[in-house]
Coordinates of C-alpha atoms in Angstrom, one line a residue:
Chain T
M1 CA 21.9 15.0 -1.3
A2 CA 18.1 15.0 -1.7
A3 CA 17.4 15.3 2.0
I4 CA 17.9 18.9 2.9
S5 CA 16.8 18.8 6.5
V6 CA 16.2 16.2 9.2
H7 CA 14.3 16.9 12.4
Q8 CA 13.9 14.5 15.3
F9 CA 10.6 15.6 16.9
A10 CA 9.5 12.5 18.8
Q11 CA 10.2 8.8 19.3
C12 CA 7.6 7.9 16.7
I13 CA 5.3 10.0 14.4
T14 CA 2.0 8.7 13.1
C15 CA 1.2 11.4 10.6
H16 CA 2.2 15.0 9.8
A17 CA 1.0 18.1 7.9
W18 CA 2.4 21.5 7.1
S19 CA 1.0 25.0 7.5
P20 CA 0.2 26.9 4.2
D21 CA 3.5 28.9 4.4
H22 CA 5.5 25.8 5.5
S23 CA 6.7 27.6 8.7
M24 CA 4.8 25.2 11.0
V25 CA 4.4 21.5 11.1
A26 CA 1.7 19.6 12.9
F27 CA 2.2 15.9 13.8
C28 CA 1.0 13.2 16.1
P29 CA 3.8 11.7 18.3
N30 CA 2.0 8.4 18.4
S31 CA -0.3 9.6 21.1
N32 CA -3.7 11.3 21.4
E33 CA -2.2 14.7 20.9
V34 CA -1.2 16.8 18.0
H35 CA 2.0 18.9 18.4
I36 CA 2.6 22.0 16.3
Y37 CA 6.1 23.2 16.0
R38 CA 7.2 26.5 14.4
L39 CA 10.6 27.2 12.9
S40 CA 12.0 30.2 14.6
Q41 CA 15.6 31.4 14.0
D42 CA 16.7 28.0 12.7
K43 CA 15.3 26.3 15.8
W44 CA 12.0 24.4 16.1
E45 CA 9.9 25.3 19.1
K46 CA 6.6 23.7 20.2
V47 CA 3.9 26.4 19.9
H48 CA 0.7 24.5 20.3
V49 CA -0.6 21.1 21.6
L50 CA -4.0 20.1 20.4
Q51 CA -5.6 17.9 23.0
K52 CA -9.0 16.7 22.3
H53 CA -8.8 13.1 21.0
D54 CA -8.9 10.2 23.4
Q55 CA -6.8 7.8 21.3
I56 CA -4.1 7.9 18.7
V57 CA -4.5 10.5 16.0
S58 CA -4.2 8.6 12.7
G59 CA -4.6 11.4 10.2
I60 CA -3.9 15.1 10.0
D61 CA -4.5 17.5 7.1
W62 CA -3.9 21.3 7.0
S63 CA -5.8 23.2 4.4
A64 CA -3.7 25.7 2.4
R65 CA -6.3 28.4 1.8
S66 CA -8.6 28.3 4.8
N67 CA -5.8 27.4 7.3
R68 CA -7.9 24.8 9.1
I69 CA -6.6 21.6 10.5
V70 CA -8.7 18.4 10.4
T71 CA -7.7 15.4 12.5
A72 CA -9.0 11.9 12.7
S73 CA -8.4 9.4 15.4
H74 CA -8.8 5.9 16.6
D75 CA -11.4 7.2 19.0
R76 CA -13.8 7.3 16.0
N77 CA -14.0 11.1 16.0
S78 CA -12.8 13.9 13.8
Y79 CA -12.1 17.5 14.8
V80 CA -11.8 20.6 12.6
W81 CA -9.5 23.1 14.3
N82 CA -9.7 26.8 13.5
L83 CA -7.1 29.3 14.6
E84 CA -8.9 32.1 16.6
G85 CA -6.3 34.6 17.7
S86 CA -3.5 32.5 19.1
E87 CA -5.5 29.4 20.1
W88 CA -6.7 26.5 18.0
V89 CA -10.4 25.9 18.7
P90 CA -11.8 22.4 17.9
T91 CA -15.1 21.6 16.4
L92 CA -16.3 18.0 16.8
V93 CA -17.4 16.3 13.7
I94 CA -19.8 13.4 14.5
L95 CA -18.7 10.7 12.0
R96 CA -21.2 8.1 13.2
L97 CA -18.5 5.4 13.1
N98 CA -18.2 2.3 15.2
R99 CA -14.5 1.7 14.4
A100 CA -11.4 3.8 14.3
A101 CA -10.9 6.6 11.8
L102 CA -7.7 5.8 9.8
C103 CA -7.0 8.6 7.4
V104 CA -8.3 12.0 6.5
Q105 CA -7.9 14.5 3.6
W106 CA -9.3 17.9 2.7
S107 CA -10.8 18.2 -0.7
P108 CA -9.1 20.5 -3.3
K109 CA -11.7 23.2 -2.7
E110 CA -11.5 22.7 1.1
N111 CA -15.2 22.6 1.5
K112 CA -15.3 18.9 2.2
F113 CA -13.1 16.3 3.8
A114 CA -13.0 12.6 3.6
V115 CA -12.3 10.1 6.4
G116 CA -11.5 6.5 5.9
S117 CA -12.3 4.1 8.7
G118 CA -12.0 0.6 10.1
A119 CA -15.8 0.4 9.8
K120 CA -15.5 -0.3 6.1
T121 CA -17.0 3.2 5.6
V122 CA -15.9 6.4 4.1
C123 CA -17.3 9.6 5.7
I124 CA -17.6 12.7 3.5
C125 CA -18.0 15.8 5.7
Y126 CA -19.2 19.2 4.7
Y127 CA -20.1 22.4 6.6
E128 CA -23.7 23.4 7.0
Q129 CA -23.8 27.1 7.4
E130 CA -27.5 27.2 8.6
N131 CA -26.8 24.9 11.5
N132 CA -23.2 25.9 12.0
W133 CA -21.9 22.4 12.1
W134 CA -20.2 19.8 10.1
V135 CA -22.4 17.1 8.6
S136 CA -21.1 13.6 7.8
K137 CA -22.5 11.6 4.9
L138 CA -21.4 7.9 4.8
I139 CA -20.4 5.7 1.9
R140 CA -21.3 2.4 3.6
K141 CA -21.5 -0.1 0.8
R142 CA -18.8 -1.7 -1.3
H143 CA -15.8 -1.8 1.0
D144 CA -15.2 -5.3 2.5
S145 CA -12.6 -4.2 5.0
S146 CA -10.9 -1.1 6.5
V147 CA -10.4 1.9 4.3
T148 CA -6.7 2.8 4.6
G149 CA -6.3 5.6 2.2
V150 CA -8.4 8.4 0.6
A151 CA -7.5 10.7 -2.2
W152 CA -9.4 13.5 -3.9
H153 CA -9.5 14.0 -7.6
P154 CA -8.7 17.6 -8.7
N155 CA -12.4 18.1 -9.7
N156 CA -13.4 18.0 -6.0
I157 CA -16.0 15.3 -6.6
L158 CA -14.3 12.0 -7.3
L159 CA -12.7 10.2 -4.4
A160 CA -10.4 7.2 -4.6
T161 CA -10.1 4.9 -1.7
T162 CA -7.9 1.9 -0.9
S163 CA -8.8 -0.8 1.5
T164 CA -7.3 -3.9 3.2
D165 CA -9.6 -5.9 1.0
G166 CA -7.0 -5.3 -1.7
K167 CA -9.1 -3.1 -3.9
C168 CA -9.0 0.5 -5.0
R169 CA -12.3 2.2 -5.7
V170 CA -13.4 5.5 -7.1
F171 CA -16.6 7.1 -5.8
S172 CA -18.6 10.2 -6.6
T173 CA -19.1 12.5 -3.7
F174 CA -21.3 15.0 -5.4
I175 CA -23.4 16.8 -2.8
K176 CA -26.3 19.0 -3.8
G177 CA -25.8 22.5 -2.4
V178 CA -22.1 22.0 -1.8
D179 CA -20.8 21.0 -5.2
T180 CA -21.8 22.8 -8.4
K181 CA -22.4 21.1 -11.7
D182 CA -19.6 21.9 -14.1
S183 CA -19.6 20.8 -17.7
R184 CA -15.9 20.2 -17.6
T185 CA -16.2 17.5 -15.1
G186 CA -18.2 15.3 -17.4
T187 CA -20.1 12.4 -16.0
S188 CA -18.7 12.8 -12.4
S189 CA -21.2 15.6 -11.6
D190 CA -24.1 13.5 -13.0
S191 CA -23.3 10.7 -10.6
K192 CA -25.2 10.7 -7.3
F193 CA -23.4 10.7 -4.0
G194 CA -21.8 7.4 -3.0
E195 CA -22.0 5.9 -6.5
Q196 CA -19.1 3.7 -7.3
I197 CA -17.5 4.8 -10.5
L198 CA -14.8 2.1 -10.7
Q199 CA -13.4 -0.8 -8.7
L200 CA -9.8 -2.0 -9.3
D201 CA -9.0 -5.5 -8.2
L202 CA -5.3 -5.6 -9.0
S203 CA -3.8 -6.4 -5.6
F204 CA -3.9 -9.8 -3.8
S205 CA -3.1 -8.1 -0.5
W206 CA -3.8 -5.0 1.5
A207 CA -3.8 -1.7 -0.5
F208 CA -2.5 1.6 0.8
G209 CA -1.5 5.0 -0.2
V210 CA -3.6 6.1 -3.1
K211 CA -3.0 9.4 -5.0
W212 CA -4.1 11.1 -8.2
S213 CA -1.7 12.7 -10.6
P214 CA -1.9 16.6 -10.8
S215 CA -4.1 16.4 -13.9
G216 CA -6.3 13.6 -12.4
N217 CA -5.6 11.4 -15.4
T218 CA -3.6 8.8 -13.5
L219 CA -4.1 7.0 -10.3
A220 CA -1.4 5.3 -8.2
Y221 CA -1.7 3.1 -5.2
V222 CA 0.4 0.5 -3.5
G223 CA -0.1 -3.0 -2.3
H224 CA 1.4 -4.8 0.7
N225 CA 2.9 -7.3 -1.7
S226 CA 5.7 -5.0 -2.9
M227 CA 3.8 -3.8 -5.9
I228 CA 2.7 -0.4 -7.1
Y229 CA -0.2 0.1 -9.4
F230 CA -0.7 2.8 -12.0
V231 CA -4.1 3.3 -13.6
D232 CA -4.6 5.6 -16.6
D233 CA -7.9 6.6 -18.2
V234 CA -9.8 6.0 -15.0
G235 CA -13.3 5.2 -16.2
P236 CA -15.1 2.4 -18.0
S237 CA -11.9 1.1 -19.7
P238 CA -9.0 1.8 -17.4
L239 CA -5.4 1.0 -18.4
A240 CA -3.6 -0.6 -15.5
Q241 CA 0.1 -1.3 -15.0
N242 CA 1.4 -3.5 -12.2
V243 CA 5.0 -2.7 -11.2
A244 CA 6.7 -5.2 -9.0
F245 CA 9.8 -4.1 -7.2
R246 CA 12.5 -6.0 -5.3
D247 CA 12.2 -4.3 -2.0
L248 CA 9.9 -4.1 1.0
P249 CA 6.4 -2.8 0.5
L250 CA 5.4 0.8 0.4
R251 CA 2.9 2.6 2.6
D252 CA 2.3 5.9 0.8
V253 CA 2.9 7.6 -2.5
L254 CA 3.1 11.1 -4.0
F255 CA 2.9 12.3 -7.5
V256 CA 5.6 14.9 -7.9
S257 CA 4.7 15.4 -11.6
E258 CA 2.6 13.6 -14.2
R259 CA 5.4 11.2 -14.9
M260 CA 7.1 10.8 -11.6
V261 CA 5.9 9.2 -8.3
V262 CA 7.8 8.9 -5.0
G263 CA 6.8 6.0 -2.8
V264 CA 7.7 5.5 0.9
G265 CA 7.4 2.5 3.1
F266 CA 9.3 -0.1 5.0
D267 CA 12.6 0.3 3.2
C268 CA 13.3 3.6 5.1
S269 CA 14.2 5.5 1.9
P270 CA 11.9 7.1 -0.7
M271 CA 11.7 5.2 -3.9
V272 CA 11.3 7.0 -7.3
F273 CA 9.1 5.6 -10.0
A274 CA 8.9 7.3 -13.4
A275 CA 7.1 6.8 -16.7
D276 CA 8.9 6.9 -20.0
E277 CA 7.8 8.4 -23.2
R278 CA 5.5 5.5 -23.9
G279 CA 3.9 5.8 -20.5
I280 CA 5.5 2.7 -19.1
W281 CA 6.2 3.0 -15.4
S282 CA 9.3 1.5 -13.7
F283 CA 11.4 1.9 -10.6
V284 CA 14.2 4.4 -11.1
R285 CA 16.2 4.5 -7.8
F286 CA 16.1 5.3 -4.2
L287 CA 16.4 8.9 -3.1
G288 CA 19.5 9.8 -1.3
E289 CA 21.7 7.3 -3.3
R290 CA 23.0 7.1 -6.8
K291 CA 21.4 4.8 -9.3
M292 CA 22.8 1.3 -8.8
A293 CA 24.3 -0.2 -12.0
S294 CA 23.8 -3.8 -10.9
S295 CA 20.6 -5.3 -9.6
G296 CA 22.5 -8.0 -7.7
S297 CA 23.1 -5.8 -4.6
K298 CA 22.6 -7.3 -1.2
Y299 CA 19.6 -6.6 0.9
G300 CA 20.1 -4.3 3.8
S301 CA 22.5 -5.4 6.5
Q302 CA 19.7 -5.2 9.0
F303 CA 18.6 -8.5 7.7
S304 CA 22.0 -10.0 7.5
E305 CA 22.0 -11.6 10.9
A306 CA 18.5 -12.9 10.4
F307 CA 19.3 -14.4 7.1
G308 CA 22.6 -15.8 8.5
K309 CA 20.6 -17.8 11.0
L310 CA 18.1 -18.9 8.3
Y311 CA 20.8 -20.2 6.0
G312 CA 22.8 -21.6 8.9
Q313 CA 25.9 -19.4 8.4
S314 CA 27.6 -17.8 11.3
K315 CA 28.6 -14.7 9.4
H316 CA 26.6 -13.6 6.5
G317 CA 27.1 -10.4 4.7
V318 CA 28.3 -8.5 7.8
S319 CA 29.6 -5.1 6.9
N320 CA 31.1 -2.2 8.7
D321 CA 27.8 -0.5 8.9
A322 CA 26.1 -3.3 10.6
V323 CA 25.8 -1.2 13.7
E324 CA 23.5 1.2 11.9
P325 CA 21.4 -1.0 9.7
S326 CA 19.5 1.8 8.0
R327 CA 22.8 3.3 6.7
S328 CA 23.2 0.4 4.3
R329 CA 21.6 2.5 1.6
G330 CA 22.7 5.9 3.1
G331 CA 19.1 6.2 4.4
V332 CA 18.1 9.1 6.6
H333 CA 15.1 7.4 8.2
E334 CA 15.8 4.6 10.5
N335 CA 12.4 3.0 10.5
C336 CA 9.3 2.6 8.3
I337 CA 8.2 5.8 6.6
N338 CA 4.4 6.0 6.8
C339 CA 3.6 9.5 5.5
I340 CA 4.7 11.7 2.6
V341 CA 3.4 15.2 2.2
P342 CA 4.0 17.7 -0.6
L343 CA 5.5 21.1 0.0
R344 CA 3.8 22.9 -2.9
Q345 CA 4.7 26.3 -4.2
P346 CA 1.5 28.3 -5.0
G347 CA 0.5 28.0 -8.7
I348 CA 3.0 25.2 -9.5
S349 CA 1.6 21.7 -10.0
T350 CA 5.1 20.1 -10.0
V351 CA 6.2 19.2 -6.5
M352 CA 9.9 20.0 -6.0
R353 CA 10.0 19.5 -2.3
F354 CA 8.2 17.1 0.0
S355 CA 8.5 15.8 3.5
T356 CA 8.4 12.3 5.0
S357 CA 7.7 11.1 8.6
G358 CA 8.0 7.7 10.1
L359 CA 8.1 5.4 13.0
D360 CA 11.6 6.8 13.9
G361 CA 10.1 10.1 14.9
K362 CA 11.8 12.1 12.2
V363 CA 10.4 14.6 9.7
V364 CA 12.7 14.8 6.7
V365 CA 12.4 17.4 4.0
W366 CA 13.6 16.4 0.5
D367 CA 14.4 18.5 -2.5
L368 CA 14.5 17.3 -6.1
E369 CA 16.0 20.4 -7.5
N370 CA 19.6 19.1 -7.6
Q371 CA 18.7 15.6 -8.8
A372 CA 19.9 16.0 -12.4
D373 CA 18.9 12.4 -13.5
L374 CA 15.3 13.0 -12.5
S375 CA 14.9 16.4 -14.1
D376 CA 13.5 14.9 -17.4
Y377 CA 10.5 13.5 -15.5
L378 CA 9.7 16.8 -13.7
Chain I
M1 CA 10.7 -41.3 -4.5
A2 CA 10.3 -41.1 -0.8
A3 CA 11.1 -37.4 -0.9
T4 CA 8.6 -36.8 -3.7
E5 CA 6.0 -38.7 -1.8
A6 CA 6.6 -36.5 1.2
F7 CA 6.0 -33.5 -1.0
V8 CA 2.3 -34.4 -1.3
E9 CA 0.9 -33.7 2.1
A10 CA -0.6 -36.8 3.7
D11 CA -3.6 -35.0 5.0
N12 CA -4.4 -33.6 1.6
A13 CA -4.2 -36.9 -0.1
E14 CA -6.5 -38.6 2.4
A15 CA -9.0 -35.8 2.0
I16 CA -8.9 -36.2 -1.7
I17 CA -9.4 -39.9 -1.5
T18 CA -12.3 -39.5 0.9
R19 CA -14.0 -37.1 -1.5
I20 CA -13.5 -39.4 -4.4
E21 CA -15.1 -42.3 -2.5
H22 CA -18.1 -40.1 -1.5
K23 CA -18.7 -38.8 -4.9
S24 CA -18.4 -42.2 -6.4
R25 CA -21.1 -43.4 -4.1
T26 CA -23.3 -40.5 -5.2
I27 CA -22.8 -41.2 -8.8
D28 CA -23.5 -44.9 -8.4
S29 CA -26.7 -44.1 -6.5
L30 CA -27.9 -41.8 -9.3
L31 CA -27.1 -44.4 -12.0
K32 CA -28.9 -47.1 -10.0
H33 CA -32.1 -45.0 -10.0
S34 CA -31.9 -44.5 -13.7
K35 CA -30.8 -40.8 -13.6
P36 CA -28.0 -40.7 -16.0
V37 CA -28.4 -36.9 -16.7
E38 CA -28.1 -36.1 -13.0
S39 CA -25.2 -38.4 -12.6
L40 CA -23.5 -36.6 -15.4
Q41 CA -24.1 -33.3 -13.8
V42 CA -22.4 -34.5 -10.7
R43 CA -19.7 -36.4 -12.5
I44 CA -18.4 -33.7 -14.9
P45 CA -17.5 -30.9 -12.4
F46 CA -16.2 -33.6 -10.0
L47 CA -14.0 -35.0 -12.8
C48 CA -12.8 -31.5 -13.6
H49 CA -11.9 -30.9 -10.0
I50 CA -10.1 -34.2 -9.8
F51 CA -8.2 -33.6 -12.9
S52 CA -7.2 -30.1 -11.8
T53 CA -6.1 -31.5 -8.4
I54 CA -4.1 -34.3 -10.0
K55 CA -2.6 -31.8 -12.4
R56 CA -1.5 -29.5 -9.5
V57 CA 0.0 -32.5 -7.6
L58 CA 1.8 -33.6 -10.7
I59 CA 3.2 -30.2 -11.3
V60 CA 4.5 -30.0 -7.8
I61 CA 6.1 -33.4 -8.1
V62 CA 7.8 -32.4 -11.4
V63 CA 9.0 -29.1 -10.1
H64 CA 10.3 -30.8 -7.0
I65 CA 12.3 -33.3 -9.1
A66 CA 13.6 -30.5 -11.2
L67 CA 14.6 -28.4 -8.1
M68 CA 16.4 -31.4 -6.5
A69 CA 18.3 -31.9 -9.8
I70 CA 19.7 -28.4 -9.9
K71 CA 23.5 -28.2 -9.4
D72 CA 24.2 -24.7 -10.7
V73 CA 21.8 -22.4 -9.0
G74 CA 23.5 -19.2 -10.2
G75 CA 23.3 -20.4 -13.8
L76 CA 19.7 -21.3 -13.4
L77 CA 18.7 -17.9 -12.0
S78 CA 20.7 -16.1 -14.7
S79 CA 18.8 -17.9 -17.4
L80 CA 15.4 -17.7 -15.7
D81 CA 13.1 -14.9 -16.9
P82 CA 12.5 -12.5 -14.0
E83 CA 8.8 -12.9 -14.3
Y84 CA 9.1 -16.5 -13.0
Y85 CA 11.0 -15.4 -9.9
D86 CA 7.8 -15.1 -7.9
I87 CA 6.5 -18.5 -9.1
L88 CA 9.8 -20.2 -8.2
M89 CA 9.7 -18.6 -4.7
K90 CA 6.3 -20.1 -4.2
Y91 CA 7.5 -23.5 -5.0
L92 CA 10.5 -23.1 -2.8
Y93 CA 8.2 -22.4 0.2
R94 CA 6.1 -25.4 -0.8
G95 CA 9.3 -27.4 -0.6
L96 CA 10.3 -25.9 2.7
S97 CA 6.9 -26.8 4.1
T98 CA 7.5 -30.5 3.6
G99 CA 10.1 -30.6 6.4
D100 CA 12.2 -33.2 4.5
R101 CA 15.9 -32.6 5.2
L102 CA 17.2 -33.0 1.7
T103 CA 14.4 -31.0 0.1
C104 CA 14.7 -28.2 2.7
D105 CA 18.5 -28.0 2.2
Q106 CA 18.1 -27.6 -1.5
C107 CA 15.2 -25.2 -1.3
L108 CA 17.0 -23.1 1.3
H109 CA 20.1 -22.9 -0.9
I110 CA 18.0 -21.8 -3.9
H111 CA 16.0 -19.4 -1.6
E112 CA 19.2 -17.6 -0.6
K113 CA 20.4 -17.1 -4.2
L114 CA 16.9 -16.1 -5.4
T115 CA 16.5 -13.6 -2.6
E116 CA 19.8 -12.0 -3.5
R117 CA 18.7 -11.7 -7.1
A118 CA 15.0 -10.9 -6.8
G119 CA 15.0 -9.1 -3.4
L120 CA 12.7 -9.2 -0.4
G121 CA 9.8 -8.1 -2.5
C122 CA 9.8 -11.5 -4.2
I123 CA 9.3 -13.1 -0.8
L124 CA 6.5 -10.7 0.0
R125 CA 4.7 -11.4 -3.2
S126 CA 4.9 -15.1 -2.9
L127 CA 3.5 -15.1 0.7
A128 CA 0.9 -12.4 0.1
D129 CA -0.7 -14.1 -2.9
T130 CA -3.2 -16.4 -1.3
V131 CA -5.2 -16.8 -4.5
N132 CA -2.6 -18.3 -6.9
T133 CA -1.2 -21.0 -4.6
V134 CA 0.9 -24.0 -5.5

């Protein structure tokens, strides 16, 4: 079984993040608060409640080295939380947004963070030592709709974004005085702040959940049309692959290795995608169930009644597990999964464990160690 | 043919006819004032648009006739290349939008089998693609 632990923390969870040592988890229970729970003697206890935002907290990220939490909210603000003693002390970051902040992520070096917003804007925030505050620089142009996802390239300069205009874009976020020019980064350090490196127009519908592979060579993002897009050689001549799958759309993705991606979304179970030796990506299977031999399997029984009415049949595909619709695939989550977070071991680029949270209020930890059929891709 | 006629939305057909009449008057006016080049500049893109619209309507009609003639849905889907599933789903929804009883019955029957085969993702893709419509 890939799911090694399941925790019901709330009725609904918007987003979550783990502490550097994975002993604590911070999440938003679909409110304006952030709850931090610590695992103590096999029991989870609430140790902190971060109360500063006025509206739903839409994004949380916990930096691994500097142990800071950044939160972004629909109230158009972002806070950086520092642990001083036993208290988390917030620092307001003025984003200068006139719409909700939707997502946030620390950069790999943790000296910047990016916030995507409903204002068709991406905010790149960095700390100014002289003034002792966080400064926000805006990437205003290019996006035609809300920015739903942000992802940092390992070089700490390139940033990929996805938007509800269906496009995925890559920008340079080079900031003089914050970033250093490095010959290994190539042209990315020559680009000025906010310059668009690439625009990918692969999806006809909203795009979500963008991530870079560990090396930064491949980009993956999902569309609301039940497709996932993989882009190699991100640059002037990118190589794109569009992978259509038969199930409900995804909301977020995670590269567990260079050749394996886990996607999560409306189907309540993580989906595994992998690249073969030629670099061709395809759907492998759901996590938590064995690979299905036939592709003619029925859709989940949660839809059986609805389809029965549509097709005018009184009983359609009713099965014994109709009472618990999510169990049709042996699923752990009972509602849409909207967030997937890696649980990395220091110094190891491959992700063997990750966690998911969703609208059912659960945080589930998954382990790929005992998934023998996936070991070739790790 | 009544069902096939119903397939072409009445409002769309009237709008097309109105545009044809309007454009024809524009072209006639340019020709009367001895402006053959200008009339050509109006006529050519107009003709292209008309041809593409007629082509679209003809394809819809042909597909509809083909769909109504299907008896063995399972056999059809077994032999159909999976890359055409999304396109077929779009035409099924086009057929369902007519409201014609016979057409809807057939389209619903094929929809059920196609959804079993191609999954809910096929429905999502056909609905989400507002660019390549049928």
